[in-house]
Amino acid sequence: MKIARRVTEVAPSLTLEITSLARKMKEQGGKIVNFAAGEPDSDTPEYIKKAAIEAIEQGFTKYTPAAGWPKLKEAISKKFKKENQLSYSPEQIVVSCGAKHALYNILQVLCEKEDEVIIASPYWVSYPEMVKLAGATAHIVQTQPQNQFKLDKRSLASAITKKTKAVILNSPANPTGSVYSQDELEEICALAVERNFYIISDEIYEKFIFDGKKHISCASLNEEIYRRTIVVNGVSKSYSMTGWRIGYLASPDEKIIQAIKKLQSHSTSNPCSISQKAAYQALEKTDKTQMQKMLKSFQERRDCMLRGLDEISGLSYIKPEGAFYVFCDISQLKLDSITFCRKLLEEAEIAAVPGEAFGRDDYIRLSFATSRNEIEEGLRRLKKWVTR
Ligand code: PMP
Ligand code: GLU
């Protein structure tokens, strides 16, 4: 029996595969340094876990409305207003099973067979596959390290066709750590307004932004951009809640929201009620000081990683300004990224993600969402291995 082409044409998620392989090797006693992790290493904070335990004890264990628990949507609406200067009513918000699910839903409701979605390469592994799953075509635009791997007006303009339905923006970006400035966003988004296509803005790494830079949510730039933008965010990365599976999207376009609600009501129904209570607690009860502490620790880890990489000849990188990854150029070492990462894992017990997953076979992605000790140990091994 044949499996549907829609699925056979899609590649498995290399990021998730490598992360679970590294975890398995560690459980079996391997001294793996995990530079593959796409999630913060710390546990979910106690006050968030407690809210989930209380939810179970109080019987908050039934279906909620398919598009999310109204109180959580209110908290998200408040968050958008306070942190992003964006005004969305709870009815303009849908809570889903992770930001990944929110993105999947958006592409499913927007895309027809003949449509194209513009994606800047290097891209997060799932974007092109999700576009394919929606039956549309991913129009990949190459970006350059000299330009911090950012999409600019010229490269975007040259990719626009009559079939362009949307562009996916991701700032701070996975895997490059690039952060778009207000001017850069204004330029790109102006094109979406002019040529009439949607902007899907994935802001999942919003809290991981270094050197005093500020996150700008492109929908806040002006009314026309706001109308064309669907913003995606979630609690996975910001509150160490990757396993709880809560993400959300917002749009002022009622047709889009209604379509996504319909799709979700027939696919997953509501995201886990207990996780929704926990996410509510995360959004309502986390204070600025806690977030600043987390950010400080991630910036120190980034700096530690970069200092170590500076001492390894043959590897170069663009300094990440956000997220928790360094995208490393391995072209001088004359191995493709999959062979490089396989050997690195077998010979030095370091897990890293091949750049191939993000559209660049001459790069690897190193995550610094791990302890300082582990980063230092990993760099020692990496230096020895590369030198040899
Ligand atoms: N977007 C990007 C760029 C990501 O790296 C991730 C990480 N998984 C997601 C979306 C999805 O996040 P979530 O765990 O909330 O589904
Ligand atoms: N987003 C993370 C990463 O890029 C987690 C894995 C995934 O969801 O693909 O590693």
GROMACS .gro file of C-alpha atoms and ligand atoms in nm:
model
  414
    1MET     CA    1   0.000   0.000   0.000
    2LYS     CA    2   0.124   0.345  -0.091
    3ILE     CA    3   0.163   0.638   0.146
    4ALA     CA    4   0.022   0.970   0.018
    5ARG     CA    5   0.267   1.173  -0.190
    6ARG     CA    6   0.186   1.479   0.016
    7VAL     CA    7   0.375   1.314   0.303
    8THR     CA    8   0.636   1.106   0.121
    9GLU     CA    9   0.772   1.422  -0.039
   10VAL     CA   10   0.836   1.579   0.299
   11ALA     CA   11   1.166   1.528   0.484
   12PRO     CA   12   1.165   1.431   0.854
   13SER     CA   13   1.264   1.703   1.105
   14LEU     CA   14   1.642   1.674   1.136
   15THR     CA   15   1.650   1.903   1.442
   16LEU     CA   16   1.417   1.676   1.636
   17GLU     CA   17   1.593   1.360   1.515
   18ILE     CA   18   1.937   1.474   1.627
   19THR     CA   19   1.812   1.607   1.959
   20SER     CA   20   1.654   1.272   2.043
   21LEU     CA   21   1.960   1.078   1.921
   22ALA     CA   22   2.185   1.289   2.148
   23ARG     CA   23   1.947   1.236   2.442
   24LYS     CA   24   1.941   0.860   2.381
   25MET     CA   25   2.322   0.838   2.363
   26LYS     CA   26   2.341   1.033   2.690
   27GLU     CA   27   2.094   0.800   2.860
   28GLN     CA   28   2.305   0.505   2.749
   29GLY     CA   29   2.602   0.651   2.932
   30GLY     CA   30   2.768   0.850   2.650
   31LYS     CA   31   2.939   1.173   2.753
   32ILE     CA   32   2.759   1.369   2.487
   33VAL     CA   33   2.786   1.744   2.472
   34ASN     CA   34   2.456   1.859   2.331
   35PHE     CA   35   2.496   2.154   2.096
   36ALA     CA   36   2.189   2.036   1.904
   37ALA     CA   37   1.923   2.133   2.154
   38GLY     CA   38   1.648   2.357   2.026
   39GLU     CA   39   1.517   2.430   2.374
   40PRO     CA   40   1.633   2.598   2.696
   41ASP     CA   41   1.806   2.352   2.931
   42SER     CA   42   1.635   2.473   3.250
   43ASP     CA   43   1.323   2.309   3.388
   44THR     CA   44   0.984   2.483   3.365
   45PRO     CA   45   0.963   2.722   3.666
   46GLU     CA   46   0.793   2.582   3.979
   47TYR     CA   47   0.508   2.837   3.989
   48ILE     CA   48   0.409   2.733   3.635
   49LYS     CA   49   0.422   2.362   3.717
   50LYS     CA   50   0.213   2.429   4.027
   51ALA     CA   51  -0.061   2.590   3.817
   52ALA     CA   52  -0.080   2.273   3.609
   53ILE     CA   53  -0.100   2.051   3.918
   54GLU     CA   54  -0.380   2.269   4.053
   55ALA     CA   55  -0.558   2.249   3.718
   56ILE     CA   56  -0.558   1.869   3.745
   57GLU     CA   57  -0.669   1.872   4.106
   58GLN     CA   58  -0.949   2.117   4.035
   59GLY     CA   59  -1.076   1.915   3.742
   60PHE     CA   60  -0.973   2.158   3.470
   61THR     CA   61  -0.936   1.848   3.259
   62LYS     CA   62  -1.210   1.879   2.998
   63TYR     CA   63  -1.239   2.031   2.653
   64THR     CA   64  -1.196   2.406   2.633
   65PRO     CA   65  -1.320   2.598   2.327
   66ALA     CA   66  -1.123   2.464   2.027
   67ALA     CA   67  -0.945   2.797   1.968
   68GLY     CA   68  -0.832   2.817   2.331
   69TRP     CA   69  -0.943   2.889   2.687
   70PRO     CA   70  -1.091   3.243   2.691
   71LYS     CA   71  -0.888   3.351   2.998
   72LEU     CA   72  -0.564   3.250   2.830
   73LYS     CA   73  -0.664   3.441   2.517
   74GLU     CA   74  -0.727   3.746   2.734
   75ALA     CA   75  -0.381   3.711   2.886
   76ILE     CA   76  -0.229   3.682   2.536
   77SER     CA   77  -0.423   3.989   2.424
   78LYS     CA   78  -0.281   4.178   2.724
   79LYS     CA   79   0.070   4.054   2.648
   80PHE     CA   80   0.048   4.178   2.287
   81LYS     CA   81  -0.066   4.519   2.403
   82LYS     CA   82   0.194   4.556   2.677
   83GLU     CA   83   0.499   4.406   2.512
   84ASN     CA   84   0.440   4.453   2.140
   85GLN     CA   85   0.213   4.758   2.119
   86LEU     CA   86  -0.035   4.543   1.929
   87SER     CA   87  -0.405   4.549   1.975
   88TYR     CA   88  -0.582   4.214   1.928
   89SER     CA   89  -0.908   4.119   2.093
   90PRO     CA   90  -0.926   3.763   2.234
   91GLU     CA   91  -1.147   3.675   1.933
   92GLN     CA   92  -0.856   3.760   1.704
   93ILE     CA   93  -0.633   3.504   1.874
   94VAL     CA   94  -0.610   3.125   1.834
   95VAL     CA   95  -0.419   2.908   2.082
   96SER     CA   96  -0.264   2.597   1.926
   97CYS     CA   97  -0.039   2.302   2.016
   98GLY     CA   98   0.286   2.497   1.989
   99ALA     CA   99   0.400   2.772   1.752
  100LYS     CA  100   0.472   2.497   1.502
  101HIS     CA  101   0.105   2.405   1.495
  102ALA     CA  102   0.005   2.772   1.462
  103LEU     CA  103   0.233   2.805   1.157
  104TYR     CA  104   0.099   2.483   1.011
  105ASN     CA  105  -0.260   2.605   1.051
  106ILE     CA  106  -0.183   2.939   0.884
  107LEU     CA  107  -0.025   2.776   0.580
  108GLN     CA  108  -0.310   2.526   0.553
  109VAL     CA  109  -0.575   2.798   0.542
  110LEU     CA  110  -0.384   3.041   0.318
  111CYS     CA  111  -0.226   2.826   0.052
  112GLU     CA  112  -0.367   2.688  -0.270
  113LYS     CA  113  -0.183   2.460  -0.508
  114GLU     CA  114  -0.057   2.739  -0.732
  115ASP     CA  115   0.062   2.963  -0.447
  116GLU     CA  116   0.418   3.050  -0.350
  117VAL     CA  117   0.548   3.134  -0.006
  118ILE     CA  118   0.875   3.325   0.016
  119ILE     CA  119   1.125   3.193   0.268
  120ALA     CA  120   1.473   3.332   0.331
  121SER     CA  121   1.751   3.074   0.346
  122PRO     CA  122   1.896   2.978   0.594
  123TYR     CA  123   1.548   2.897   0.722
  124TRP     CA  124   1.403   2.705   1.014
  125VAL     CA  125   1.381   2.342   0.905
  126SER     CA  126   1.000   2.313   0.911
  127TYR     CA  127   0.900   2.615   0.698
  128PRO     CA  128   0.954   2.466   0.351
  129GLU     CA  129   0.808   2.130   0.454
  130MET     CA  130   0.497   2.295   0.597
  131VAL     CA  131   0.450   2.489   0.273
  132LYS     CA  132   0.478   2.160   0.082
  133LEU     CA  133   0.226   1.997   0.315
  134ALA     CA  134  -0.013   2.279   0.231
  135GLY     CA  135   0.030   2.188  -0.137
  136ALA     CA  136   0.205   2.515  -0.226
  137THR     CA  137   0.561   2.594  -0.337
  138ALA     CA  138   0.833   2.734  -0.115
  139HIS     CA  139   1.019   3.009  -0.300
  140ILE     CA  140   1.359   3.007  -0.133
  141VAL     CA  141   1.562   3.328  -0.138
  142GLN     CA  142   1.933   3.302  -0.060
  143THR     CA  143   2.065   3.554   0.190
  144GLN     CA  144   2.431   3.634   0.253
  145PRO     CA  145   2.651   3.626   0.563
  146GLN     CA  146   2.777   3.977   0.476
  147ASN     CA  147   2.418   4.089   0.528
  148GLN     CA  148   2.376   3.890   0.853
  149PHE     CA  149   2.169   3.643   0.649
  150LYS     CA  150   1.880   3.889   0.634
  151LEU     CA  151   1.623   3.924   0.365
  152ASP     CA  152   1.641   4.270   0.212
  153LYS     CA  153   1.414   4.473  -0.008
  154ARG     CA  154   1.601   4.390  -0.329
  155SER     CA  155   1.615   4.014  -0.280
  156LEU     CA  156   1.253   4.002  -0.167
  157ALA     CA  157   1.140   4.214  -0.462
  158SER     CA  158   1.310   3.982  -0.708
  159ALA     CA  159   1.130   3.681  -0.561
  160ILE     CA  160   0.778   3.823  -0.581
  161THR     CA  161   0.558   3.680  -0.854
  162LYS     CA  162   0.185   3.685  -0.925
  163LYS     CA  163   0.163   3.367  -0.724
  164THR     CA  164   0.320   3.505  -0.404
  165LYS     CA  165   0.081   3.446  -0.118
  166ALA     CA  166   0.300   3.521   0.181
  167VAL     CA  167   0.648   3.571   0.316
  168ILE     CA  168   0.766   3.410   0.640
  169LEU     CA  169   0.973   3.636   0.865
  170ASN     CA  170   1.158   3.508   1.168
  171SER     CA  171   1.324   3.762   1.396
  172PRO     CA  172   1.521   3.674   1.605
  173ALA     CA  173   1.603   3.397   1.359
  174ASN     CA  174   1.672   3.027   1.387
  175PRO     CA  175   1.940   2.916   1.289
  176THR     CA  176   2.135   3.240   1.230
  177GLY     CA  177   2.050   3.452   1.534
  178SER     CA  178   1.984   3.752   1.308
  179VAL     CA  179   1.760   4.028   1.435
  180TYR     CA  180   1.584   4.270   1.198
  181SER     CA  181   1.588   4.641   1.276
  182GLN     CA  182   1.284   4.863   1.244
  183ASP     CA  183   1.410   5.011   0.915
  184GLU     CA  184   1.475   4.669   0.768
  185LEU     CA  185   1.130   4.546   0.865
  186GLU     CA  186   0.966   4.860   0.730
  187GLU     CA  187   1.133   4.812   0.393
  188ILE     CA  188   1.037   4.448   0.356
  189CYS     CA  189   0.685   4.487   0.487
  190ALA     CA  190   0.619   4.785   0.260
  191LEU     CA  191   0.660   4.543  -0.030
  192ALA     CA  192   0.398   4.309   0.115
  193VAL     CA  193   0.158   4.602   0.134
  194GLU     CA  194   0.243   4.724  -0.215
  195ARG     CA  195   0.220   4.382  -0.377
  196ASN     CA  196  -0.060   4.259  -0.156
  197PHE     CA  197   0.057   3.942   0.017
  198TYR     CA  198   0.061   3.823   0.376
  199ILE     CA  199   0.342   3.845   0.628
  200ILE     CA  200   0.372   3.549   0.862
  201SER     CA  201   0.584   3.675   1.149
  202ASP     CA  202   0.734   3.401   1.367
  203GLU     CA  203   0.844   3.573   1.690
  204ILE     CA  204   0.905   3.267   1.907
  205TYR     CA  205   1.257   3.388   2.006
  206GLU     CA  206   1.138   3.738   2.096
  207LYS     CA  207   1.275   3.721   2.451
  208PHE     CA  208   1.620   3.606   2.340
  209ILE     CA  209   1.771   3.926   2.212
  210PHE     CA  210   2.115   4.049   2.313
  211ASP     CA  211   2.331   4.357   2.359
  212GLY     CA  212   2.038   4.573   2.464
  213LYS     CA  213   1.863   4.537   2.125
  214LYS     CA  214   1.485   4.556   2.114
  215HIS     CA  215   1.246   4.315   1.950
  216ILE     CA  216   1.017   4.481   1.697
  217SER     CA  217   0.695   4.312   1.606
  218CYS     CA  218   0.646   4.411   1.243
  219ALA     CA  219   0.266   4.431   1.279
  220SER     CA  220   0.318   4.730   1.508
  221LEU     CA  221   0.485   4.937   1.233
  222ASN     CA  222   0.169   5.072   1.073
  223GLU     CA  223  -0.196   4.995   1.014
  224GLU     CA  224  -0.149   4.848   0.666
  225ILE     CA  225   0.124   4.612   0.778
  226TYR     CA  226  -0.086   4.518   1.080
  227ARG     CA  227  -0.373   4.415   0.853
  228ARG     CA  228  -0.153   4.188   0.643
  229THR     CA  229   0.042   4.027   0.927
  230ILE     CA  230  -0.031   3.709   1.112
  231VAL     CA  231   0.188   3.703   1.419
  232VAL     CA  232   0.300   3.376   1.574
  233ASN     CA  233   0.444   3.330   1.921
  234GLY     CA  234   0.426   3.089   2.213
  235VAL     CA  235   0.551   2.997   2.557
  236SER     CA  236   0.787   2.715   2.453
  237LYS     CA  237   1.118   2.899   2.448
  238SER     CA  238   1.049   3.202   2.668
  239TYR     CA  239   0.929   3.003   2.969
  240SER     CA  240   1.110   2.672   2.917
  241MET     CA  241   0.785   2.503   2.824
  242THR     CA  242   0.869   2.322   2.500
  243GLY     CA  243   0.699   1.999   2.605
  244TRP     CA  244   0.373   2.162   2.710
  245ARG     CA  245   0.284   2.250   2.350
  246ILE     CA  246   0.125   2.592   2.371
  247GLY     CA  247   0.166   2.844   2.090
  248TYR     CA  248  -0.063   3.110   1.952
  249LEU     CA  249  -0.134   3.333   1.654
  250ALA     CA  250  -0.318   3.659   1.604
  251SER     CA  251  -0.461   3.842   1.307
  252PRO     CA  252  -0.719   4.117   1.257
  253ASP     CA  253  -0.845   3.928   0.950
  254GLU     CA  254  -1.165   3.761   1.063
  255LYS     CA  255  -1.175   3.524   0.766
  256ILE     CA  256  -0.833   3.384   0.853
  257ILE     CA  257  -0.920   3.341   1.220
  258GLN     CA  258  -1.252   3.171   1.142
  259ALA     CA  259  -1.082   2.937   0.893
  260ILE     CA  260  -0.813   2.839   1.144
  261LYS     CA  261  -1.072   2.781   1.415
  262LYS     CA  262  -1.263   2.554   1.179
  263LEU     CA  263  -0.949   2.363   1.081
  264GLN     CA  264  -0.839   2.322   1.441
  265SER     CA  265  -1.187   2.213   1.554
  266HIS     CA  266  -1.165   1.918   1.314
  267SER     CA  267  -0.799   1.831   1.369
  268THR     CA  268  -0.674   1.868   1.726
  269SER     CA  269  -0.963   2.050   1.904
  270ASN     CA  270  -0.826   2.256   2.193
  271PRO     CA  271  -0.464   2.236   2.301
  272CYS     CA  272  -0.422   2.051   2.633
  273SER     CA  273  -0.636   2.225   2.898
  274ILE     CA  274  -0.373   2.173   3.171
  275SER     CA  275  -0.100   2.326   2.958
  276GLN     CA  276  -0.325   2.622   2.884
  277LYS     CA  277  -0.358   2.690   3.260
  278ALA     CA  278   0.018   2.667   3.294
  279ALA     CA  279   0.070   2.904   2.999
  280TYR     CA  280  -0.173   3.149   3.159
  281GLN     CA  281   0.037   3.144   3.474
  282ALA     CA  282   0.356   3.196   3.271
  283LEU     CA  283   0.215   3.501   3.094
  284GLU     CA  284   0.047   3.656   3.397
  285LYS     CA  285   0.297   3.582   3.672
  286THR     CA  286   0.646   3.602   3.525
  287ASP     CA  287   0.807   3.928   3.619
  288LYS     CA  288   1.064   4.142   3.444
  289THR     CA  289   1.344   4.050   3.684
  290GLN     CA  290   1.309   3.680   3.607
  291MET     CA  291   1.321   3.746   3.233
  292GLN     CA  292   1.624   3.974   3.270
  293LYS     CA  293   1.805   3.704   3.467
  294MET     CA  294   1.734   3.447   3.201
  295LEU     CA  295   1.849   3.682   2.926
  296LYS     CA  296   2.170   3.768   3.110
  297SER     CA  297   2.255   3.402   3.145
  298PHE     CA  298   2.193   3.337   2.774
  299GLN     CA  299   2.404   3.633   2.672
  300GLU     CA  300   2.690   3.504   2.889
  301ARG     CA  301   2.657   3.164   2.726
  302ARG     CA  302   2.664   3.318   2.381
  303ASP     CA  303   2.976   3.515   2.465
  304CYS     CA  304   3.142   3.206   2.611
  305MET     CA  305   3.061   3.010   2.293
  306LEU     CA  306   3.192   3.287   2.066
  307ARG     CA  307   3.517   3.327   2.264
  308GLY     CA  308   3.579   2.955   2.227
  309LEU     CA  309   3.498   2.952   1.856
  310ASP     CA  310   3.737   3.243   1.799
  311GLU     CA  311   4.018   3.011   1.905
  312ILE     CA  312   3.935   2.744   1.649
  313SER     CA  313   4.081   2.809   1.309
  314GLY     CA  314   3.877   2.684   1.016
  315LEU     CA  315   3.543   2.783   1.168
  316SER     CA  316   3.380   3.122   1.129
  317TYR     CA  317   3.044   3.268   1.220
  318ILE     CA  318   2.821   3.572   1.212
  319LYS     CA  319   2.769   3.700   1.566
  320PRO     CA  320   2.416   3.606   1.673
  321GLU     CA  321   2.215   3.898   1.809
  322GLY     CA  322   1.927   3.681   1.920
  323ALA     CA  323   1.784   3.328   1.965
  324PHE     CA  324   2.028   3.069   2.106
  325TYR     CA  325   2.223   2.938   1.810
  326VAL     CA  326   2.551   3.008   1.633
  327PHE     CA  327   2.551   2.926   1.265
  328CYS     CA  328   2.907   2.819   1.188
  329ASP     CA  329   3.075   2.818   0.848
  330ILE     CA  330   3.257   2.485   0.800
  331SER     CA  331   3.347   2.531   0.432
  332GLN     CA  332   3.720   2.542   0.504
  333LEU     CA  333   3.705   2.194   0.652
  334LYS     CA  334   3.591   2.033   0.326
  335LEU     CA  335   3.315   1.812   0.460
  336ASP     CA  336   2.946   1.837   0.387
  337SER     CA  337   2.741   1.924   0.694
  338ILE     CA  338   2.585   1.581   0.746
  339THR     CA  339   2.921   1.399   0.730
  340PHE     CA  340   3.071   1.668   0.954
  341CYS     CA  341   2.802   1.625   1.220
  342ARG     CA  342   2.807   1.246   1.199
  343LYS     CA  343   3.184   1.236   1.253
  344LEU     CA  344   3.163   1.500   1.523
  345LEU     CA  345   2.912   1.288   1.712
  346GLU     CA  346   3.098   0.959   1.664
  347GLU     CA  347   3.450   1.086   1.724
  348ALA     CA  348   3.410   1.376   1.968
  349GLU     CA  349   3.068   1.301   2.118
  350ILE     CA  350   2.934   1.643   2.025
  351ALA     CA  351   2.582   1.672   1.886
  352ALA     CA  352   2.524   1.956   1.638
  353VAL     CA  353   2.268   2.008   1.363
  354PRO     CA  354   2.386   1.995   0.999
  355GLY     CA  355   2.328   2.318   0.809
  356GLU     CA  356   2.164   2.106   0.539
  357ALA     CA  357   1.849   2.111   0.756
  358PHE     CA  358   1.839   2.490   0.714
  359GLY     CA  359   1.935   2.506   0.347
  360ARG     CA  360   2.313   2.554   0.388
  361ASP     CA  361   2.527   2.244   0.356
  362ASP     CA  362   2.846   2.442   0.429
  363TYR     CA  363   2.733   2.534   0.781
  364ILE     CA  364   2.645   2.366   1.111
  365ARG     CA  365   2.423   2.496   1.391
  366LEU     CA  366   2.556   2.503   1.747
  367SER     CA  367   2.306   2.570   2.024
  368PHE     CA  368   2.421   2.747   2.339
  369ALA     CA  369   2.104   2.661   2.531
  370THR     CA  370   2.313   2.451   2.765
  371SER     CA  371   2.528   2.508   3.074
  372ARG     CA  372   2.853   2.707   3.075
  373ASN     CA  373   3.042   2.392   3.178
  374GLU     CA  374   2.901   2.196   2.890
  375ILE     CA  375   2.979   2.479   2.646
  376GLU     CA  376   3.340   2.495   2.769
  377GLU     CA  377   3.384   2.118   2.754
  378GLY     CA  378   3.228   2.104   2.407
  379LEU     CA  379   3.456   2.377   2.278
  380ARG     CA  380   3.764   2.200   2.414
  381ARG     CA  381   3.664   1.884   2.231
  382LEU     CA  382   3.566   2.072   1.916
  383LYS     CA  383   3.904   2.249   1.903
  384LYS     CA  384   4.094   1.925   1.948
  385TRP     CA  385   3.882   1.746   1.688
  386VAL     CA  386   3.900   2.022   1.426
  387THR     CA  387   4.276   2.064   1.476
  388ARG     CA  388   4.331   1.693   1.428
  389PMP     N1  389   0.962   2.864   1.501
  389PMP     C1  390   1.094   2.850   1.516
  389PMP     C2  391   1.185   2.940   1.441
  389PMP     C3  392   1.146   2.751   1.601
  389PMP     O1  393   1.277   2.736   1.616
  389PMP     C4  394   1.056   2.668   1.671
  389PMP     C5  395   1.116   2.564   1.763
  389PMP     N2  396   1.055   2.449   1.775
  389PMP     C6  397   0.918   2.687   1.651
  389PMP     C7  398   0.876   2.786   1.565
  389PMP     C8  399   0.814   2.602   1.715
  389PMP     O2  400   0.802   2.619   1.851
  389PMP     P1  401   0.700   2.533   1.937
  389PMP     O3  402   0.781   2.446   2.024
  389PMP     O4  403   0.620   2.633   2.015
  389PMP     O5  404   0.614   2.456   1.845
  390GLU     N1  405   1.291   2.463   1.702
  390GLU     C1  406   1.385   2.377   1.764
  390GLU     C2  407   1.503   2.357   1.673
  390GLU     O1  408   1.512   2.419   1.571
  390GLU     C3  409   1.323   2.251   1.813
  390GLU     C4  410   1.310   2.139   1.717
  390GLU     C5  411   1.197   2.154   1.622
  390GLU     O2  412   1.087   2.185   1.664
  390GLU     O3  413   1.223   2.137   1.504
  390GLU     O4  414   1.590   2.281   1.706
   0.00000   0.00000   0.00000
